Tab-separated table of C-alpha atoms in Angstrom:
chain	number	residue	atom	x	y	z
A	829	MET	CA	-18.787	22.795	9.371
A	830	SER	CA	-17.659	26.009	11.083
A	831	SER	CA	-20.352	25.497	13.731
A	832	ASN	CA	-18.524	22.350	14.797
A	833	HIS	CA	-15.322	24.159	15.622
A	834	SER	CA	-15.814	24.942	19.297
A	835	SER	CA	-17.061	21.446	20.074
A	836	SER	CA	-14.203	19.775	18.236
A	837	GLU	CA	-11.713	21.882	20.175
A	838	GLN	CA	-13.238	20.621	23.418
A	839	GLN	CA	-12.923	17.093	22.061
A	840	GLY	CA	-9.315	17.803	21.154
A	841	ARG	CA	-8.541	18.803	24.709
A	842	ARG	CA	-10.052	15.644	26.125
A	843	HIS	CA	-8.363	13.300	23.635
A	844	LYS	CA	-4.715	13.719	22.822
A	845	VAL	CA	-4.515	14.397	19.068
A	846	GLU	CA	-1.262	13.068	17.642
A	847	GLY	CA	0.942	15.322	15.547
A	848	PRO	CA	2.514	14.604	12.164
A	849	GLN	CA	6.116	14.257	13.502
A	850	LYS	CA	5.873	10.504	14.146
A	851	HIS	CA	4.604	9.880	10.620
A	852	ILE	CA	7.270	12.029	9.012
A	853	ILE	CA	9.922	10.021	10.901
A	854	ALA	CA	8.322	6.768	9.668
A	855	TYR	CA	8.292	8.190	6.128
A	856	VAL	CA	11.955	9.252	6.207
A	857	PHE	CA	12.931	5.879	7.690
A	858	SER	CA	11.049	4.050	4.895
A	859	LEU	CA	12.717	6.300	2.335
A	860	VAL	CA	16.185	5.499	3.718
A	861	LEU	CA	15.398	1.757	3.632
A	862	THR	CA	14.229	2.071	0.013
A	863	LEU	CA	17.385	3.956	-1.004
A	864	LEU	CA	19.549	1.363	0.779
A	865	ALA	CA	17.769	-1.463	-1.056
A	866	PHE	CA	18.273	0.179	-4.461
A	867	ALA	CA	21.875	1.145	-3.650
A	868	THR	CA	22.709	-2.442	-2.637
A	869	VAL	CA	21.535	-3.743	-6.012
A	870	ILE	CA	23.012	-0.929	-8.130
A	871	ALA	CA	26.404	-1.242	-6.396
A	872	GLY	CA	26.360	-5.001	-7.077
A	873	GLU	CA	29.564	-6.808	-6.135
A	874	VAL	CA	27.868	-8.432	-3.134
A	875	ASN	CA	27.088	-12.118	-2.675
A	876	THR	CA	23.677	-12.897	-4.257
A	877	MET	CA	22.265	-14.860	-1.321
A	878	PHE	CA	23.339	-12.140	1.099
A	879	THR	CA	21.687	-9.480	-1.102
A	880	TYR	CA	18.442	-11.489	-1.206
A	881	ILE	CA	18.317	-11.832	2.571
A	882	LEU	CA	19.176	-8.152	3.101
A	883	LEU	CA	16.462	-7.057	0.635
A	884	ILE	CA	13.810	-9.256	2.253
A	885	VAL	CA	14.706	-8.012	5.758
A	886	MET	CA	14.505	-4.369	4.652
A	887	ALA	CA	11.162	-4.997	2.907
A	888	GLY	CA	9.914	-6.670	6.103
A	889	ILE	CA	10.812	-3.615	8.207
A	890	GLN	CA	9.068	-1.293	5.740
A	891	VAL	CA	5.931	-3.414	5.784
A	892	TYR	CA	5.983	-3.409	9.591
A	893	ILE	CA	6.155	0.407	9.599
A	894	GLN	CA	3.231	0.675	7.170
A	895	MET	CA	1.031	-1.791	9.019
A	896	ALA	CA	1.866	-0.905	12.620
A	897	PHE	CA	1.884	2.887	12.349
A	898	TRP	CA	-0.049	3.796	9.210
A	899	MET	CA	-2.674	1.061	9.263
A	900	HIS	CA	-2.988	1.402	13.068
A	901	MET	CA	-2.267	-2.273	13.754
A	902	LYS	CA	-0.279	-1.382	16.872
A	903	ASP	CA	-3.373	0.299	18.377
A	904	ARG	CA	-5.538	-1.761	20.686
A	905	GLY	CA	-8.562	-3.639	19.333
A	906	HIS	CA	-6.725	-4.964	16.273
A	907	MET	CA	-6.573	-8.635	17.256
A	908	TYR	CA	-8.819	-9.699	14.349
A	909	ALA	CA	-6.732	-7.651	11.925
A	910	ILE	CA	-3.487	-9.236	13.119
A	911	VAL	CA	-4.927	-12.773	13.047
A	912	GLY	CA	-6.438	-12.163	9.574
A	913	ILE	CA	-3.245	-10.797	8.035
A	914	LEU	CA	-1.018	-13.422	9.714
A	915	THR	CA	-3.272	-16.192	8.373
A	916	GLY	CA	-2.924	-14.656	4.913
A	917	VAL	CA	0.866	-14.416	5.325
A	918	PHE	CA	1.039	-18.083	6.400
A	919	VAL	CA	-0.861	-19.194	3.275
A	920	VAL	CA	1.333	-16.970	1.087
A	921	PHE	CA	4.540	-18.308	2.672
A	922	THR	CA	3.431	-21.891	1.969
A	923	MET	CA	2.626	-21.022	-1.648
A	924	VAL	CA	5.893	-19.194	-2.271
A	925	VAL	CA	7.962	-22.050	-0.820
A	926	MET	CA	5.971	-24.488	-2.946
A	927	ALA	CA	6.552	-22.437	-6.095
A	928	GLU	CA	10.251	-21.887	-5.453
A	929	TYR	CA	11.268	-25.401	-4.424
A	930	TRP	CA	8.596	-27.789	-5.621
A	931	VAL	CA	7.498	-26.710	-9.108
A	932	TRP	CA	10.956	-27.312	-10.611
A	933	TRP	CA	11.860	-30.225	-8.329
B	543	MET	CA	-30.838	5.482	14.922
B	544	SER	CA	-27.659	6.376	16.773
B	545	ALA	CA	-25.978	6.934	13.430
B	546	HIS	CA	-28.663	9.461	12.539
B	547	SER	CA	-28.329	11.528	15.677
B	548	HIS	CA	-24.627	11.965	14.910
B	549	VAL	CA	-25.059	13.063	11.308
B	550	ASP	CA	-25.831	16.713	11.923
B	551	GLY	CA	-24.433	17.035	15.415
B	552	GLN	CA	-20.845	17.318	16.558
B	553	LEU	CA	-18.347	14.858	15.173
B	554	PRO	CA	-17.087	12.363	17.790
B	555	HIS	CA	-13.416	11.596	18.289
B	556	GLU	CA	-12.377	8.846	15.831
B	557	PRO	CA	-15.655	9.139	13.869
B	558	GLU	CA	-14.878	5.960	11.900
B	559	LYS	CA	-15.427	3.886	15.062
B	560	ALA	CA	-18.334	5.868	16.515
B	561	THR	CA	-21.040	3.579	15.131
B	562	LEU	CA	-21.392	-0.196	15.018
B	563	GLU	CA	-21.673	0.064	11.240
B	564	GLY	CA	-18.374	1.923	11.077
B	565	ARG	CA	-16.608	-0.626	13.295
B	566	ASN	CA	-18.025	-3.495	11.243
B	567	LYS	CA	-16.820	-1.796	8.068
B	568	VAL	CA	-13.266	-1.602	9.425
B	569	LEU	CA	-13.329	-5.251	10.584
B	570	GLY	CA	-14.806	-6.396	7.276
B	571	PHE	CA	-12.120	-4.485	5.438
B	572	TRP	CA	-9.387	-6.285	7.390
B	573	LEU	CA	-10.901	-9.620	6.352
B	574	PHE	CA	-10.900	-8.367	2.749
B	575	LEU	CA	-7.225	-7.407	3.098
B	576	GLY	CA	-6.461	-10.933	4.373
B	577	GLY	CA	-7.999	-12.240	1.136
B	578	GLU	CA	-6.046	-9.700	-0.915
B	579	THR	CA	-2.850	-10.914	0.764
B	580	VAL	CA	-3.581	-14.453	-0.454
B	581	LEU	CA	-4.484	-13.167	-3.933
B	582	PHE	CA	-1.231	-11.265	-4.372
B	583	GLY	CA	0.626	-14.154	-2.708
B	584	THR	CA	-0.492	-16.568	-5.435
B	585	LEU	CA	0.629	-14.090	-8.119
B	586	PHE	CA	4.008	-13.689	-6.377
B	587	ALA	CA	4.358	-17.472	-6.115
B	588	ALA	CA	3.576	-17.863	-9.836
B	589	TYR	CA	6.085	-15.144	-10.717
B	590	LEU	CA	8.809	-16.680	-8.535
B	591	ALA	CA	8.268	-20.078	-10.169
B	592	LEU	CA	8.340	-18.694	-13.732
B	593	ARG	CA	10.732	-15.738	-13.573
B	594	ASN	CA	13.611	-17.567	-15.265
B	595	GLN	CA	11.507	-19.261	-17.947
B	596	VAL	CA	12.562	-17.166	-20.919
B	597	GLY	CA	12.847	-18.426	-24.509
B	598	ASP	CA	15.882	-17.863	-26.751
B	599	GLY	CA	16.227	-14.195	-27.711
B	600	ASN	CA	13.451	-13.011	-25.365
B	601	PRO	CA	14.472	-10.257	-22.940
B	602	THR	CA	15.381	-11.343	-19.396
B	603	SER	CA	14.708	-9.359	-16.247
B	604	GLN	CA	18.363	-8.208	-16.059
B	605	GLU	CA	18.221	-6.755	-19.584
B	606	LEU	CA	14.797	-5.215	-19.173
B	607	PHE	CA	14.406	-3.458	-15.828
B	608	ASP	CA	15.265	0.207	-15.423
B	609	LEU	CA	15.885	0.799	-11.705
B	610	VAL	CA	15.783	4.595	-11.939
B	611	LEU	CA	12.201	4.521	-13.244
B	612	VAL	CA	11.191	1.992	-10.578
B	613	GLY	CA	12.915	4.094	-7.914
B	614	VAL	CA	10.928	7.186	-8.892
B	615	ALA	CA	7.682	5.175	-8.903
B	616	THR	CA	8.510	3.805	-5.437
B	617	PHE	CA	9.203	7.308	-4.131
B	618	ILE	CA	5.875	8.580	-5.517
B	619	LEU	CA	3.870	5.744	-3.970
B	620	LEU	CA	5.611	6.001	-0.586
B	621	THR	CA	4.931	9.745	-0.524
B	622	SER	CA	1.265	9.159	-1.370
B	623	SER	CA	1.081	6.803	1.613
B	624	LEU	CA	2.255	9.665	3.844
B	625	THR	CA	-0.244	12.128	2.356
B	626	SER	CA	-3.088	9.679	2.989
B	627	VAL	CA	-1.941	9.450	6.643
B	628	PHE	CA	-2.148	13.256	6.805
B	629	ALA	CA	-5.685	13.062	5.378
B	630	ILE	CA	-6.765	10.663	8.165
B	631	GLN	CA	-5.087	12.877	10.788
B	632	ALA	CA	-6.947	15.908	9.424
B	633	MET	CA	-10.166	13.853	9.586
B	634	HIS	CA	-9.520	13.071	13.267
B	635	LYS	CA	-9.148	16.819	13.924
B	636	ASN	CA	-12.340	17.494	11.933
B	637	GLN	CA	-10.445	19.680	9.439
B	638	VAL	CA	-12.515	18.797	6.379
B	639	LYS	CA	-10.792	21.155	3.949
B	640	SER	CA	-7.290	19.984	4.825
B	641	MET	CA	-8.461	16.351	4.652
B	642	LEU	CA	-9.837	16.886	1.135
B	643	ILE	CA	-6.622	18.580	-0.013
B	644	TRP	CA	-4.470	15.690	1.267
B	645	LEU	CA	-6.808	13.170	-0.379
B	646	ALA	CA	-6.547	15.099	-3.659
B	647	VAL	CA	-2.726	15.091	-3.382
B	648	THR	CA	-2.875	11.325	-2.791
B	649	VAL	CA	-4.995	10.875	-5.926
B	650	LEU	CA	-2.590	13.006	-7.995
B	651	LEU	CA	0.423	11.007	-6.792
B	652	GLY	CA	-1.474	7.795	-7.603
B	653	LEU	CA	-2.074	9.106	-11.127
B	654	GLY	CA	1.624	9.963	-11.439
B	655	PHE	CA	2.509	6.411	-10.434
B	656	LEU	CA	0.074	4.993	-12.993
B	657	GLY	CA	1.514	7.230	-15.710
B	658	LEU	CA	5.021	5.913	-15.013
B	659	GLU	CA	3.791	2.311	-15.015
B	660	ILE	CA	1.985	2.731	-18.352
B	661	TYR	CA	5.104	4.353	-19.834
B	662	GLU	CA	7.192	1.443	-18.494
B	663	PHE	CA	4.889	-1.234	-19.955
B	664	VAL	CA	4.748	0.488	-23.371
B	665	HIS	CA	8.549	0.703	-23.331
B	666	TYR	CA	8.834	-3.027	-22.518
B	667	VAL	CA	6.465	-3.995	-25.327
B	668	HIS	CA	8.672	-2.026	-27.740
B	669	GLU	CA	11.653	-3.995	-26.407
B	670	GLY	CA	9.862	-7.200	-27.464
B	671	HIS	CA	8.472	-8.074	-24.030
B	672	GLY	CA	4.762	-8.655	-24.739
B	673	PHE	CA	2.246	-10.394	-22.484
B	674	THR	CA	2.616	-13.738	-24.299
B	675	THR	CA	6.354	-13.509	-25.068
B	676	SER	CA	7.460	-15.886	-22.303
B	677	ALA	CA	6.263	-17.423	-19.029
B	678	PHE	CA	8.344	-14.732	-17.332
B	679	SER	CA	6.589	-11.915	-19.199
B	680	SER	CA	3.079	-13.329	-18.566
B	681	SER	CA	3.666	-13.732	-14.825
B	682	PHE	CA	5.370	-10.317	-14.663
B	683	TYR	CA	2.517	-8.446	-16.349
B	684	THR	CA	-0.112	-10.323	-14.344
B	685	LEU	CA	1.508	-9.497	-10.992
B	686	VAL	CA	2.598	-5.903	-11.639
B	687	GLY	CA	-0.467	-5.134	-13.762
B	688	PHE	CA	-2.779	-6.417	-11.037
B	689	HIS	CA	-1.101	-4.053	-8.602
B	690	GLY	CA	-1.469	-1.213	-11.111
B	691	GLY	CA	-5.148	-2.125	-11.439
B	692	HIS	CA	-5.477	-1.790	-7.679
B	693	VAL	CA	-3.877	1.658	-7.813
B	694	ALA	CA	-6.291	2.685	-10.586
B	695	PHE	CA	-9.237	1.421	-8.541
B	696	GLY	CA	-7.979	3.306	-5.472
B	697	VAL	CA	-7.650	6.530	-7.483
B	698	ILE	CA	-11.253	6.235	-8.711
B	699	TRP	CA	-12.544	5.260	-5.238
B	700	ILE	CA	-10.852	8.145	-3.388
B	701	THR	CA	-11.932	10.629	-6.086
B	702	ILE	CA	-15.554	9.557	-5.629
B	703	LEU	CA	-15.175	9.861	-1.832
B	704	ILE	CA	-13.846	13.416	-2.223
B	705	PHE	CA	-17.005	14.369	-4.146
B	706	GLN	CA	-19.213	12.592	-1.619
B	707	VAL	CA	-17.673	14.513	1.297
B	708	LEU	CA	-18.028	17.773	-0.661
B	709	LYS	CA	-21.727	16.986	-1.096
B	710	LYS	CA	-22.617	15.410	2.250
B	711	GLY	CA	-19.910	16.641	4.603
B	712	LEU	CA	-17.799	14.669	7.057
B	713	ASN	CA	-19.961	12.649	9.457
B	714	VAL	CA	-20.125	9.205	11.055
B	715	VAL	CA	-21.412	7.745	7.773
B	716	THR	CA	-18.718	9.157	5.473
B	717	ALA	CA	-15.786	8.971	7.949
B	718	PRO	CA	-15.473	5.127	7.966
B	719	LYS	CA	-15.352	5.187	4.158
B	720	ILE	CA	-12.416	7.603	4.180
B	721	TYR	CA	-10.654	5.577	6.887
B	722	VAL	CA	-11.077	2.299	5.004
B	723	ALA	CA	-9.904	3.876	1.726
B	724	GLY	CA	-6.785	5.067	3.569
B	725	MET	CA	-6.124	1.503	4.769
B	726	TYR	CA	-6.554	0.265	1.192
B	727	TRP	CA	-4.009	2.799	-0.020
B	728	HIS	CA	-1.425	1.688	2.579
B	729	PHE	CA	-2.023	-1.931	1.597
B	730	ILE	CA	-1.274	-1.042	-2.040
B	731	ASP	CA	2.017	0.451	-0.870
B	732	VAL	CA	2.777	-2.702	1.171
B	733	VAL	CA	2.287	-4.827	-1.956
B	734	TRP	CA	4.493	-2.444	-3.935
B	735	VAL	CA	7.309	-2.818	-1.356
B	736	PHE	CA	7.331	-6.541	-2.173
B	737	ILE	CA	7.069	-5.907	-5.930
B	738	PHE	CA	10.068	-3.578	-6.065
B	739	THR	CA	12.020	-5.942	-3.798
B	740	VAL	CA	11.112	-9.328	-5.274
B	741	VAL	CA	10.433	-8.435	-8.919
B	742	TYR	CA	12.726	-5.514	-9.746
B	743	LEU	CA	15.663	-5.632	-7.325
B	744	MET	CA	15.974	-9.419	-7.163
B	745	GLY	CA	15.330	-9.570	-10.924
B	746	LYS	CA	18.275	-7.251	-11.441
B	747	VAL	CA	20.500	-9.315	-9.121
B	748	GLY	CA	19.578	-12.475	-11.042
């Protein structure tokens, strides 16, 4: 592998290699969201419906961070990935609504 | 043939997309993840429909869940997601040793998560919350256990990949495998975000 070093350095100069800073920021942000979610529930005292909505919104942001930055969905050439996952999410949404509001009609 | 010429030569930038086979692997994996989304979605839907179906004297979610334990497990899994990002970044810089170390850290964190989950399940069974205790308990164990099964599979998969890279080195054949395993690991964390939100936190709220 050491023989590859010089060539990979040339490659590195041609392509901008991203540093870890962006990912550490995403990690800390996710961590803060997680702590907020747990703190909201442990503190209690808040309206249940409001807590539900807050929790779902915070989970949504965390999932966006994971998928956009860590699974590279924001990079170009991910149209199939986005369509595939959104189709899955649409089916899941239908099923969850069905289970919540229809099963115990 | 193009894959062969790359094997012993210099590693291209983004080696996971250097060959058609690699690109197809990534696309195929996204289709698989779409299917996994539906799979976990059905388990979530079943859990949401059954989560309040508890018989007299059987433990409810409010009595059962320990948020501190779940919080620690969440922290471990989120951290392992970051270490797997570092592994992919090291791969893109062709730093094989650093990539292997980050993958090993990811595996260890995954094992830590599994240990906590096993401890949690054993504890629940002692509290009288077995698989067949109530509709709530069955749907709970199926959903959370299926996620735990995915973590266990990921741990085994990444461990095997570490040994394969040690044996065959990092090239355009092994790189897409590492990349796809990293995506799988992030997806596991995405599912866990919904589990700790929908199952544990909302279960505690009521």
